[in-house]
Short mmCIF file of C-alpha atoms in Angstrom, two decimals:
data_model
loop_
_atom_site.label_atom_id
_atom_site.label_comp_id
_atom_site.label_asym_id
_atom_site.label_seq_id
_atom_site.Cartn_x
_atom_site.Cartn_y
_atom_site.Cartn_z
CA MET Z 23 -28.79 9.33 12.15
CA ASP Z 24 -28.58 13.14 11.85
CA LEU Z 25 -27.34 15.30 8.95
CA ASP Z 26 -23.85 15.79 10.42
CA SER Z 27 -23.33 12.03 10.69
CA LEU Z 28 -24.42 11.61 7.07
CA ILE Z 29 -21.90 14.25 5.98
CA VAL Z 30 -19.11 12.43 7.83
CA LEU Z 31 -20.08 9.11 6.27
CA ALA Z 32 -20.69 10.59 2.79
CA PRO Z 33 -17.35 9.43 1.23
CA PHE Z 34 -18.12 5.84 2.28
CA ILE Z 35 -21.74 6.08 1.11
CA ALA Z 36 -20.58 7.39 -2.29
CA MET Z 37 -18.32 4.36 -2.72
CA ILE Z 38 -21.17 1.97 -1.85
CA VAL Z 39 -23.65 3.71 -4.18
CA THR Z 40 -21.13 3.67 -7.02
CA ALA Z 41 -20.46 -0.04 -6.51
CA ILE Z 42 -24.20 -0.81 -6.65
CA THR Z 43 -24.55 1.36 -9.76
CA LEU Z 44 -21.71 -0.52 -11.43
CA MET Z 45 -23.40 -3.87 -10.73
CA LEU Z 46 -26.61 -2.63 -12.38
CA VAL Z 47 -24.77 -1.16 -15.39
CA ILE Z 48 -22.78 -4.38 -15.93
CA ALA Z 49 -26.02 -6.37 -15.80
CA VAL Z 50 -27.55 -4.19 -18.53
CA ARG Z 51 -24.61 -3.45 -20.81
CA ARG Z 52 -21.02 -4.69 -20.84
CA ASN Z 53 -18.71 -1.84 -21.79
CA PHE Z 54 -15.27 -1.62 -20.18
CA ALA Z 55 -14.74 2.09 -20.93
CA LEU Z 56 -18.19 3.00 -19.56
CA VAL Z 57 -17.71 0.99 -16.36
CA ASN Z 58 -14.24 2.51 -15.87
CA GLY Z 59 -15.69 5.98 -16.33
CA ILE Z 60 -18.43 5.41 -13.73
CA ALA Z 61 -15.91 3.95 -11.27
CA GLY Z 62 -13.61 6.94 -11.80
CA PHE Z 63 -16.52 9.34 -11.28
CA GLY Z 64 -17.45 7.54 -8.04
CA ILE Z 65 -13.89 7.80 -6.71
CA VAL Z 66 -13.67 11.50 -7.59
CA LEU Z 67 -17.07 12.09 -5.93
CA SER Z 68 -15.87 10.35 -2.75
CA LEU Z 69 -12.76 12.55 -2.79
CA LEU Z 70 -14.87 15.70 -3.13
CA LEU Z 71 -17.11 14.62 -0.23
CA ILE Z 72 -14.08 14.38 2.05
CA GLY Z 73 -14.02 18.22 2.06
CA PRO Z 74 -17.34 18.69 3.96
CA ALA Z 75 -16.57 15.64 6.13
CA TRP Z 76 -13.25 17.23 7.16
CA HIS Z 77 -15.12 20.07 8.95
CA LYS Z 78 -17.42 17.63 10.81
CA SER Z 79 -14.85 14.98 11.63
CA SER Z 80 -15.07 15.45 15.41
CA ILE Z 81 -18.46 13.68 15.31
CA GLN Z 82 -18.60 9.96 16.20
CA ALA Z 83 -20.96 8.89 13.39
CA ILE Z 84 -21.14 5.21 14.36
CA PRO Z 85 -19.48 3.29 17.23
CA LEU Z 86 -17.30 1.10 14.98
CA LEU Z 87 -15.62 3.89 13.02
CA ASN Z 88 -13.62 6.90 14.14
CA ILE Z 89 -13.73 9.22 11.11
CA ASP Z 90 -11.26 11.88 12.28
CA HIS Z 91 -8.75 13.88 10.22
CA TYR Z 92 -6.32 10.96 10.44
CA ALA Z 93 -8.85 8.60 8.84
CA LEU Z 94 -9.98 11.10 6.20
CA PHE Z 95 -6.39 11.90 5.14
CA PHE Z 96 -5.61 8.25 4.53
CA VAL Z 97 -8.99 7.58 2.88
CA ALA Z 98 -8.10 10.38 0.44
CA LEU Z 99 -4.66 8.82 -0.13
CA LEU Z 100 -6.22 5.40 -0.80
CA LEU Z 101 -8.77 6.91 -3.20
CA LEU Z 102 -6.09 8.81 -5.13
CA ALA Z 103 -4.05 5.62 -5.39
CA GLY Z 104 -7.16 3.77 -6.57
CA LEU Z 105 -7.79 6.44 -9.22
CA ALA Z 106 -4.22 6.11 -10.50
CA VAL Z 107 -4.48 2.32 -10.63
CA LEU Z 108 -7.84 2.59 -12.43
CA GLY Z 109 -6.13 4.65 -15.15
CA LEU Z 110 -3.39 2.04 -15.50
CA CYS Z 111 -5.99 -0.76 -15.57
CA HIS Z 112 -7.91 0.94 -18.39
CA ASP Z 113 -4.90 0.90 -20.73
CA TYR Z 114 -3.69 -2.51 -19.58
CA PHE Z 115 -6.95 -4.49 -19.84
CA LYS Z 116 -8.36 -2.87 -22.98
CA GLN Z 117 -5.78 -4.96 -24.87
CA TYR Z 118 -7.39 -8.20 -23.71
CA ASP Z 119 -10.33 -9.71 -25.54
CA ALA Z 120 -12.18 -10.76 -22.42
CA GLU Z 121 -14.96 -9.59 -20.13
CA ASN Z 122 -13.10 -7.32 -17.71
CA GLU Z 123 -16.01 -5.09 -16.61
CA GLU Z 124 -16.06 -6.51 -13.08
CA LEU Z 125 -12.50 -5.32 -12.45
CA PRO Z 126 -13.37 -1.62 -11.71
CA LEU Z 127 -16.17 -2.83 -9.43
CA LEU Z 128 -13.69 -4.97 -7.47
CA LEU Z 129 -11.25 -2.06 -7.24
CA LEU Z 130 -14.01 0.04 -5.73
CA THR Z 131 -15.03 -2.58 -3.14
CA ALA Z 132 -11.36 -3.06 -2.23
CA LEU Z 133 -11.07 0.71 -1.74
CA LEU Z 134 -14.15 0.59 0.50
CA GLY Z 135 -12.54 -2.17 2.59
CA GLY Z 136 -9.30 -0.18 2.86
CA SER Z 137 -11.20 2.97 3.87
CA VAL Z 138 -13.05 1.06 6.60
CA LEU Z 139 -9.68 -0.16 7.90
CA ALA Z 140 -8.31 3.39 7.99
CA ALA Z 141 -11.24 4.52 10.17
CA SER Z 142 -11.60 1.39 12.34
CA SER Z 143 -11.78 1.88 16.09
CA HIS Z 144 -13.24 -1.54 16.89
CA PHE Z 145 -12.09 -5.10 16.15
CA ALA Z 146 -15.40 -5.86 14.39
CA ALA Z 147 -14.80 -3.02 11.90
CA LEU Z 148 -11.18 -4.13 11.57
CA PHE Z 149 -12.14 -7.65 10.54
CA LEU Z 150 -15.00 -6.46 8.31
CA GLY Z 151 -12.75 -4.03 6.43
CA LEU Z 152 -9.97 -6.58 6.11
CA GLU Z 153 -12.28 -9.20 4.61
CA ILE Z 154 -13.93 -6.76 2.16
CA LEU Z 155 -10.43 -5.82 0.99
CA SER Z 156 -9.09 -9.38 0.86
CA ILE Z 157 -12.06 -10.95 -0.97
CA SER Z 158 -11.85 -8.25 -3.65
CA LEU Z 159 -8.12 -8.89 -4.02
CA PHE Z 160 -8.59 -12.65 -4.56
CA THR Z 161 -10.50 -11.97 -7.76
CA LEU Z 162 -8.42 -8.99 -8.86
CA ILE Z 163 -5.24 -11.06 -8.75
CA GLY Z 164 -6.91 -13.70 -10.95
CA TYR Z 165 -7.45 -11.29 -13.88
CA PRO Z 166 -7.37 -11.90 -16.81
CA VAL Z 167 -9.26 -15.14 -16.34
CA ASN Z 168 -7.82 -16.94 -19.38
CA ARG Z 169 -4.21 -16.99 -18.09
CA THR Z 170 -2.74 -19.53 -15.69
CA ARG Z 171 -0.16 -17.42 -13.79
CA PRO Z 172 -2.68 -14.92 -12.37
CA LEU Z 173 -4.97 -17.79 -11.39
CA GLU Z 174 -2.14 -19.59 -9.62
CA ALA Z 175 -1.21 -16.38 -7.77
CA ALA Z 176 -4.85 -15.83 -6.76
CA ILE Z 177 -5.15 -19.35 -5.31
CA LYS Z 178 -1.92 -18.93 -3.33
CA TYR Z 179 -3.12 -15.62 -1.94
CA LEU Z 180 -6.54 -17.09 -1.11
CA VAL Z 181 -5.10 -20.01 0.88
CA LEU Z 182 -2.47 -18.03 2.79
CA SER Z 183 -4.80 -15.10 3.40
CA GLY Z 184 -7.34 -17.52 4.88
CA VAL Z 185 -4.71 -18.84 7.28
CA SER Z 186 -3.70 -15.32 8.34
CA SER Z 187 -7.34 -14.37 8.93
CA ALA Z 188 -7.69 -17.43 11.18
CA PHE Z 189 -4.67 -16.26 13.21
CA LEU Z 190 -6.14 -12.79 13.46
CA LEU Z 191 -9.55 -14.05 14.61
CA MET Z 192 -8.02 -16.35 17.19
CA GLY Z 193 -5.94 -13.47 18.55
CA ILE Z 194 -8.99 -11.21 18.79
CA ALA Z 195 -10.90 -14.01 20.55
CA LEU Z 196 -8.14 -14.44 23.15
CA LEU Z 197 -8.03 -10.70 23.79
CA TYR Z 198 -11.81 -10.58 24.17
CA ALA Z 199 -11.84 -13.61 26.47
CA GLU Z 200 -9.50 -11.85 28.90
CA SER Z 201 -10.57 -8.23 28.60
CA GLY Z 202 -14.23 -8.44 27.55
CA GLU Z 203 -13.53 -5.55 25.17
CA LEU Z 204 -13.45 -5.21 21.38
CA ASP Z 205 -13.28 -1.44 21.25
CA PHE Z 206 -9.73 0.02 20.98
CA ILE Z 207 -10.40 2.50 23.82
CA GLY Z 208 -11.71 -0.34 26.00
CA ILE Z 209 -8.53 -2.33 25.32
CA GLU Z 210 -6.47 0.68 26.42
CA GLY Z 211 -8.32 0.76 29.75
CA PHE Z 212 -7.70 -2.94 30.27
CA ILE Z 213 -3.97 -2.62 29.53
CA ASP Z 214 -3.73 0.31 31.97
CA ALA Z 215 -5.25 -1.76 34.77
CA HIS Z 216 -3.51 -5.10 34.13
CA LEU Z 217 0.16 -4.47 33.28
CA PRO Z 218 2.15 -6.75 33.12
CA LEU Z 219 -0.17 -8.79 30.90
CA ASN Z 220 -0.58 -12.57 31.20
CA SER Z 221 0.29 -15.35 28.74
CA VAL Z 222 -3.23 -15.45 27.20
CA ILE Z 223 -3.02 -11.80 26.24
CA LEU Z 224 0.54 -12.31 24.99
CA SER Z 225 -0.66 -15.17 22.77
CA GLY Z 226 -3.52 -13.04 21.45
CA VAL Z 227 -1.22 -10.13 20.65
CA ILE Z 228 1.28 -12.40 18.86
CA LEU Z 229 -1.50 -13.99 16.76
CA ILE Z 230 -2.86 -10.56 15.79
CA ALA Z 231 0.68 -9.41 14.90
CA ALA Z 232 1.12 -12.54 12.75
CA GLY Z 233 -2.20 -11.93 10.95
CA LEU Z 234 -1.39 -8.29 10.20
CA GLY Z 235 2.24 -9.19 9.40
CA PHE Z 236 0.99 -11.43 6.60
CA LYS Z 237 -1.10 -8.62 5.10
CA LEU Z 238 1.93 -6.32 5.28
CA SER Z 239 4.19 -9.11 3.93
CA LEU Z 240 6.65 -8.63 6.76
CA ALA Z 241 9.32 -11.29 7.24
CA PRO Z 242 8.86 -14.13 8.15
CA PHE Z 243 5.27 -13.90 6.82
CA HIS Z 244 6.39 -12.69 3.38
CA LEU Z 245 6.57 -15.96 1.41
CA TRP Z 246 3.44 -15.25 -0.66
CA THR Z 247 4.65 -11.86 -1.86
CA PRO Z 248 7.06 -12.58 -4.78
CA ASP Z 249 4.81 -15.25 -6.33
CA VAL Z 250 1.66 -13.12 -6.10
CA TYR Z 251 3.43 -9.99 -7.36
CA GLU Z 252 4.86 -11.91 -10.32
CA GLY Z 253 1.60 -13.68 -11.20
CA ALA Z 254 -0.83 -10.77 -10.83
CA PRO Z 255 -1.30 -8.20 -13.63
CA ALA Z 256 1.03 -5.19 -13.16
CA PRO Z 257 -1.67 -2.59 -12.24
CA VAL Z 258 -3.23 -5.00 -9.73
CA THR Z 259 0.23 -5.59 -8.23
CA ALA Z 260 0.56 -1.82 -7.78
CA PHE Z 261 -2.80 -1.85 -5.98
CA ILE Z 262 -1.76 -4.69 -3.64
CA ALA Z 263 1.59 -3.05 -2.87
CA THR Z 264 0.03 0.31 -1.98
CA VAL Z 265 -3.67 0.32 -1.09
CA SER Z 266 -3.75 -3.10 0.58
CA LYS Z 267 -0.55 -2.70 2.58
CA GLY Z 268 -1.09 1.01 3.26
CA ALA Z 269 -4.57 0.49 4.73
CA VAL Z 270 -3.34 -2.28 7.04
CA PHE Z 271 -0.39 -0.17 8.21
CA VAL Z 272 -2.66 2.82 8.93
CA LEU Z 273 -4.84 0.50 10.99
CA LEU Z 274 -1.83 -0.92 12.86
CA LEU Z 275 -0.60 2.57 13.73
CA ARG Z 276 -4.01 3.58 15.11
CA LEU Z 277 -4.27 0.29 17.00
CA LEU Z 278 -0.93 0.79 18.74
CA VAL Z 279 -1.49 4.46 19.57
CA THR Z 280 -5.14 4.16 20.66
CA THR Z 281 -4.77 1.02 22.77
CA GLY Z 282 -1.57 2.23 24.45
CA SER Z 283 0.23 -0.94 23.35
CA TYR Z 284 3.55 0.94 23.32
CA ARG Z 285 3.78 0.19 27.02
CA TYR Z 286 3.82 -3.53 26.29
CA VAL Z 287 7.57 -4.24 25.99
CA PRO Z 288 7.37 -7.84 24.64
CA LEU Z 289 5.29 -6.56 21.69
CA LEU Z 290 7.92 -3.96 20.82
CA THR Z 291 10.63 -6.62 21.02
CA VAL Z 292 8.71 -8.80 18.55
CA PHE Z 293 8.15 -5.84 16.19
CA SER Z 294 11.84 -4.87 16.38
CA PHE Z 295 12.87 -8.38 15.37
CA ILE Z 296 10.33 -8.43 12.51
CA ALA Z 297 11.47 -4.99 11.27
CA MET Z 298 15.15 -5.95 11.20
CA LEU Z 299 14.40 -9.28 9.53
CA SER Z 300 12.18 -7.62 6.89
CA ILE Z 301 14.82 -5.01 6.01
CA LEU Z 302 17.69 -7.49 5.71
CA VAL Z 303 15.81 -10.41 4.12
CA GLY Z 304 13.90 -8.16 1.70
CA ASN Z 305 16.99 -6.37 0.44
CA MET Z 306 19.27 -9.43 0.31
CA LEU Z 307 16.74 -11.51 -1.67
CA ALA Z 308 16.07 -8.57 -4.00
CA LEU Z 309 19.76 -8.69 -4.96
CA LEU Z 310 19.23 -12.16 -6.46
CA GLN Z 311 16.25 -11.32 -8.65
CA LYS Z 312 16.23 -11.02 -12.44
CA ASN Z 313 12.48 -10.47 -12.62
CA ILE Z 314 11.55 -6.84 -12.04
CA LYS Z 315 8.23 -7.67 -10.33
CA ARG Z 316 9.87 -10.09 -7.91
CA LEU Z 317 12.60 -7.53 -7.24
CA LEU Z 318 9.98 -4.88 -6.40
CA ALA Z 319 8.17 -7.45 -4.25
CA TYR Z 320 11.24 -8.03 -2.07
CA SER Z 321 11.92 -4.30 -2.10
CA SER Z 322 8.40 -3.68 -0.73
CA ILE Z 323 9.11 -6.12 2.13
CA ALA Z 324 12.14 -4.01 3.05
CA HIS Z 325 10.13 -0.78 2.83
CA MET Z 326 7.52 -2.17 5.23
CA GLY Z 327 10.45 -2.87 7.59
CA TYR Z 328 11.57 0.79 7.32
CA LEU Z 329 8.02 1.90 8.16
CA LEU Z 330 7.97 -0.42 11.15
CA VAL Z 331 11.08 1.35 12.52
CA ALA Z 332 9.12 4.63 12.59
CA LEU Z 333 6.24 2.79 14.27
CA ILE Z 334 8.45 1.27 16.99
CA ALA Z 335 10.03 4.67 17.69
CA GLY Z 336 6.62 5.74 19.03
CA ALA Z 337 7.47 4.06 22.35
CA SER Z 338 10.09 6.75 23.05
CA ILE Z 339 9.11 9.85 21.06
CA ALA Z 340 6.00 12.02 20.75
CA ARG Z 341 3.07 10.32 19.00
CA PRO Z 342 2.49 13.18 16.50
CA LEU Z 343 6.08 12.75 15.21
CA VAL Z 344 5.46 9.02 14.69
CA VAL Z 345 2.28 9.72 12.72
CA GLU Z 346 4.08 12.43 10.74
CA SER Z 347 7.00 10.13 9.86
CA ALA Z 348 4.83 7.18 8.88
CA ALA Z 349 2.35 9.31 6.90
CA PHE Z 350 5.03 11.04 4.82
CA TYR Z 351 6.81 7.75 4.17
CA LEU Z 352 3.52 6.17 3.06
CA VAL Z 353 2.76 9.05 0.65
CA ALA Z 354 6.23 8.75 -0.91
CA TYR Z 355 5.95 4.95 -1.04
CA PHE Z 356 2.53 5.13 -2.76
CA ILE Z 357 3.79 7.53 -5.45
CA THR Z 358 6.97 5.60 -6.24
CA THR Z 359 5.47 2.12 -6.14
CA ILE Z 360 2.50 2.96 -8.37
CA GLY Z 361 4.89 4.76 -10.72
CA ALA Z 362 7.29 1.79 -10.90
CA PHE Z 363 4.55 -0.76 -11.56
CA GLY Z 364 2.92 1.74 -13.93
CA VAL Z 365 6.01 1.60 -16.15
CA VAL Z 366 5.90 -2.22 -16.06
CA SER Z 367 2.20 -2.02 -16.98
CA VAL Z 368 2.87 0.23 -19.99
CA LEU Z 369 5.64 -2.06 -21.24
CA SER Z 370 3.46 -5.18 -20.92
CA THR Z 371 1.54 -6.64 -23.87
CA PRO Z 372 -1.23 -9.27 -24.07
CA GLN Z 373 1.45 -11.77 -25.11
CA GLN Z 374 4.02 -11.00 -22.43
CA GLU Z 375 4.12 -9.39 -18.99
CA ALA Z 376 7.20 -7.13 -18.83
CA GLY Z 377 8.76 -8.93 -15.89
CA ASP Z 378 12.26 -9.85 -17.01
CA VAL Z 379 14.97 -7.25 -16.45
CA ALA Z 380 16.27 -8.10 -19.96
CA ILE Z 381 13.20 -6.34 -21.42
CA LEU Z 382 14.46 -3.11 -19.91
CA ARG Z 383 17.85 -3.27 -21.67
CA GLY Z 384 18.34 -0.19 -23.82
CA LEU Z 385 15.01 1.34 -22.77
CA PHE Z 386 16.61 4.80 -22.63
CA TRP Z 387 17.26 4.55 -26.39
CA ARG Z 388 13.87 3.14 -27.33
CA ARG Z 389 11.49 4.94 -24.95
CA PRO Z 390 13.40 7.67 -23.09
CA TRP Z 391 10.29 9.07 -21.40
CA LEU Z 392 9.43 5.72 -19.80
CA ALA Z 393 13.05 5.04 -18.86
CA GLY Z 394 13.36 8.49 -17.27
CA THR Z 395 10.17 7.95 -15.26
CA PHE Z 396 11.31 4.54 -14.08
CA THR Z 397 14.71 5.96 -13.11
CA LEU Z 398 13.01 8.67 -11.07
CA MET Z 399 10.88 6.08 -9.24
CA LEU Z 400 13.87 3.84 -8.51
CA LEU Z 401 15.95 6.75 -7.21
CA SER Z 402 13.09 7.66 -4.88
CA LEU Z 403 12.81 4.08 -3.64
CA ALA Z 404 16.56 4.23 -2.94
CA GLY Z 405 16.11 7.46 -0.97
CA ILE Z 406 18.18 9.75 -3.22
CA PRO Z 407 17.91 13.53 -2.47
CA LEU Z 408 15.44 15.73 -4.39
CA THR Z 409 12.87 12.93 -4.38
CA ALA Z 410 9.99 12.28 -1.96
CA GLY Z 411 11.64 8.99 -0.98
CA PHE Z 412 14.61 10.88 0.49
CA ILE Z 413 12.37 12.96 2.79
CA GLY Z 414 10.49 9.80 3.82
CA LYS Z 415 13.68 7.94 4.68
CA PHE Z 416 15.02 11.01 6.50
CA TYR Z 417 11.88 10.96 8.67
CA VAL Z 418 12.39 7.27 9.48
CA PHE Z 419 16.04 7.85 10.35
CA THR Z 420 15.24 10.89 12.53
CA SER Z 421 12.52 9.01 14.41
CA GLY Z 422 14.83 6.04 14.99
CA ALA Z 423 17.69 8.28 16.16
CA ASP Z 424 15.42 10.21 18.56
CA ALA Z 425 14.23 6.89 20.01
CA ARG Z 426 17.85 5.57 20.16
CA LEU Z 427 17.03 2.49 18.08
CA TRP Z 428 20.66 2.05 17.04
CA VAL Z 429 20.48 -1.61 16.01
CA LEU Z 430 17.44 -0.96 13.81
CA LEU Z 431 19.09 2.12 12.32
CA ALA Z 432 22.15 0.04 11.47
CA SER Z 433 19.89 -2.37 9.60
CA VAL Z 434 18.25 0.59 7.81
CA ILE Z 435 21.70 1.81 6.67
CA ILE Z 436 22.79 -1.65 5.50
CA GLY Z 437 19.45 -2.22 3.77
CA SER Z 438 19.58 1.16 2.04
CA GLY Z 439 23.07 0.38 0.75
CA LEU Z 440 21.94 -2.96 -0.67
CA GLY Z 441 18.85 -1.33 -2.15
CA LEU Z 442 20.90 1.35 -3.89
CA TYR Z 443 22.94 -1.38 -5.61
CA TYR Z 444 20.03 -3.28 -7.15
CA TYR Z 445 18.12 -0.12 -8.11
CA VAL Z 446 21.19 1.30 -9.88
CA ARG Z 447 21.72 -2.07 -11.58
CA ILE Z 448 18.34 -1.65 -13.30
CA ILE Z 449 19.16 1.92 -14.32
CA VAL Z 450 22.44 0.71 -15.85
CA ALA Z 451 20.54 -2.01 -17.76
CA MET Z 452 18.15 0.59 -19.17
CA SER Z 453 21.05 2.77 -20.33
CA MET Z 454 22.92 -0.05 -22.10
CA ASN Z 455 23.23 0.39 -25.82
CA SER Z 456 23.43 -2.38 -28.39
CA GLU Z 457 23.02 -2.82 -32.12
CA GLU Z 458 19.76 -4.72 -31.76
CA VAL Z 459 18.35 -2.05 -29.54
CA MET Z 460 19.38 0.72 -31.91
CA SER Z 461 17.93 -1.10 -34.88
CA GLU Z 462 14.54 -1.50 -33.22
CA PRO Z 463 12.12 1.27 -34.30
CA PRO Z 464 10.60 3.37 -31.50
CA LYS Z 465 7.09 2.31 -30.54
CA LYS Z 466 4.29 4.82 -30.32
CA SER Z 467 2.30 4.57 -27.12
CA ARG Z 468 -1.46 4.85 -27.22
CA LYS Z 469 -1.81 4.39 -23.48
CA TRP Z 470 -2.63 8.02 -22.80
CA LEU Z 471 -4.27 7.47 -19.40
CA SER Z 472 -1.16 5.66 -18.17
CA THR Z 473 1.02 8.43 -19.60
CA VAL Z 474 -0.96 11.11 -17.77
CA THR Z 475 -0.85 9.07 -14.56
CA LEU Z 476 2.92 8.57 -14.76
CA ALA Z 477 3.48 12.25 -15.54
CA ALA Z 478 1.40 13.30 -12.50
CA LEU Z 479 3.25 10.83 -10.24
CA SER Z 480 6.65 12.05 -11.48
CA LEU Z 481 5.64 15.65 -10.83
CA LEU Z 482 4.46 14.83 -7.30
CA LEU Z 483 7.63 12.84 -6.62
CA VAL Z 484 9.87 15.80 -7.40
CA TRP Z 485 7.53 18.37 -5.85
CA PHE Z 486 7.39 16.58 -2.47
CA GLY Z 487 11.14 15.99 -2.69
CA ILE Z 488 11.98 19.69 -3.20
CA LEU Z 489 9.04 21.51 -1.58
CA PRO Z 490 7.53 19.16 1.02
CA GLY Z 491 6.31 22.01 3.27
CA HIS Z 492 2.60 21.96 2.32
CA LEU Z 493 2.33 18.20 2.69
CA ILE Z 494 4.17 18.27 6.03
CA ASP Z 495 1.83 21.00 7.34
CA CYS Z 496 -1.20 18.89 6.36
CA ILE Z 497 0.25 15.76 7.94
CA GLN Z 498 1.10 17.62 11.16
CA SER Z 499 -2.53 18.70 11.50
CA ILE Z 500 -3.80 15.14 11.18
CA ALA Z 501 -1.13 13.88 13.59
CA ILE Z 502 -2.34 16.25 16.29
CA SER Z 503 -6.01 15.31 15.71
CA MET Z 504 -5.43 11.57 16.17
CA ARG Z 505 -6.79 10.13 19.39
#
């Protein structure tokens, strides 16, 4: 391996070295703040190493990974999300009298798995990255170890994730049996030469779609989502909702574009059905929720449906516009989702996870800063102007209109209307005033890392909502570089 290849792989190597360092430090001395600091340093170092790798990204470092601008952009997004979640975890878990030092290590290995997914150009790398990510998540969901709800959620995720991995492997096996290829480019050549595809290939594609649909919690593979979101600690839930889902979606987008699967009409029909179902089911079930984490879980199902609309539009519009739409939506979704779960994390105590909507009643009068931040995040999730969520939803709508996906756009409009109702309902609950609320003294927050994280997310949310030009220029450059 030459120097240029090492430079391209440097962000990944930094993550691996940091993970090994953390294992050694934990073995010598257990100190949660120290381990968090080393993990944060490792993530920042990986981010800094993306700069030199950006200039060498045309090099194929190893056959399994395609580390182009597209991959590096999303690796940076995953690392930034991981850094924000690490800050939330520090304030959340320092309250618990337990050994939580392994948690930053697991966050780092999950980030490594997500980064491998973002750069995958081969089914072997796809499965390897997915398993590194999933195995880390099993344990992360189970924290803290002395509580039953996280453990229950972890077991549910373990069982259902195992089933989805079996579907995925079977689908890959069927594709390989027919095509003899595991490389995405090789699959593209096979599809070119053998359209229309036979029933074995169709079965393989459907099984792969089911496996990835579970990871993205798309309907009808979404049943695990509300239970796991409710049971897992709030910062870990933010990680699952963003890094885990985001990495799988980035992989799915590359898979469709690189293999030329847009020409396979039955696949697009299946995706269209899944997108519509996810939008309608996610939003309608969110209406019924009184637990904020379950509400955000169903909301995330709907948002994955919106993203899928932009993905499907790629069959009729230019590929760079599809990448641009999906990338901006993902950035906005990451900011708002981490921010929303960050507020839940700050409100949680060792005795009680702040899940019930009733806890939010009168929050504007008790903790106006937190209530204002949460309102901003909810308005962005609803797609209200002057927030990043509005620009993201505008991209999805434009892509769908250009591709003439009128039925899917109708479901987006209906879903957005339903979403606006349940988001505003929470804002109204936070603004309610009562004698008990007024009599409660304001609590001083000592969660300064969470406060800084939420302030940065709020700033980015408004910045990308008012002045999205710089981000759009960056995304357009990565969209053109994708191959």
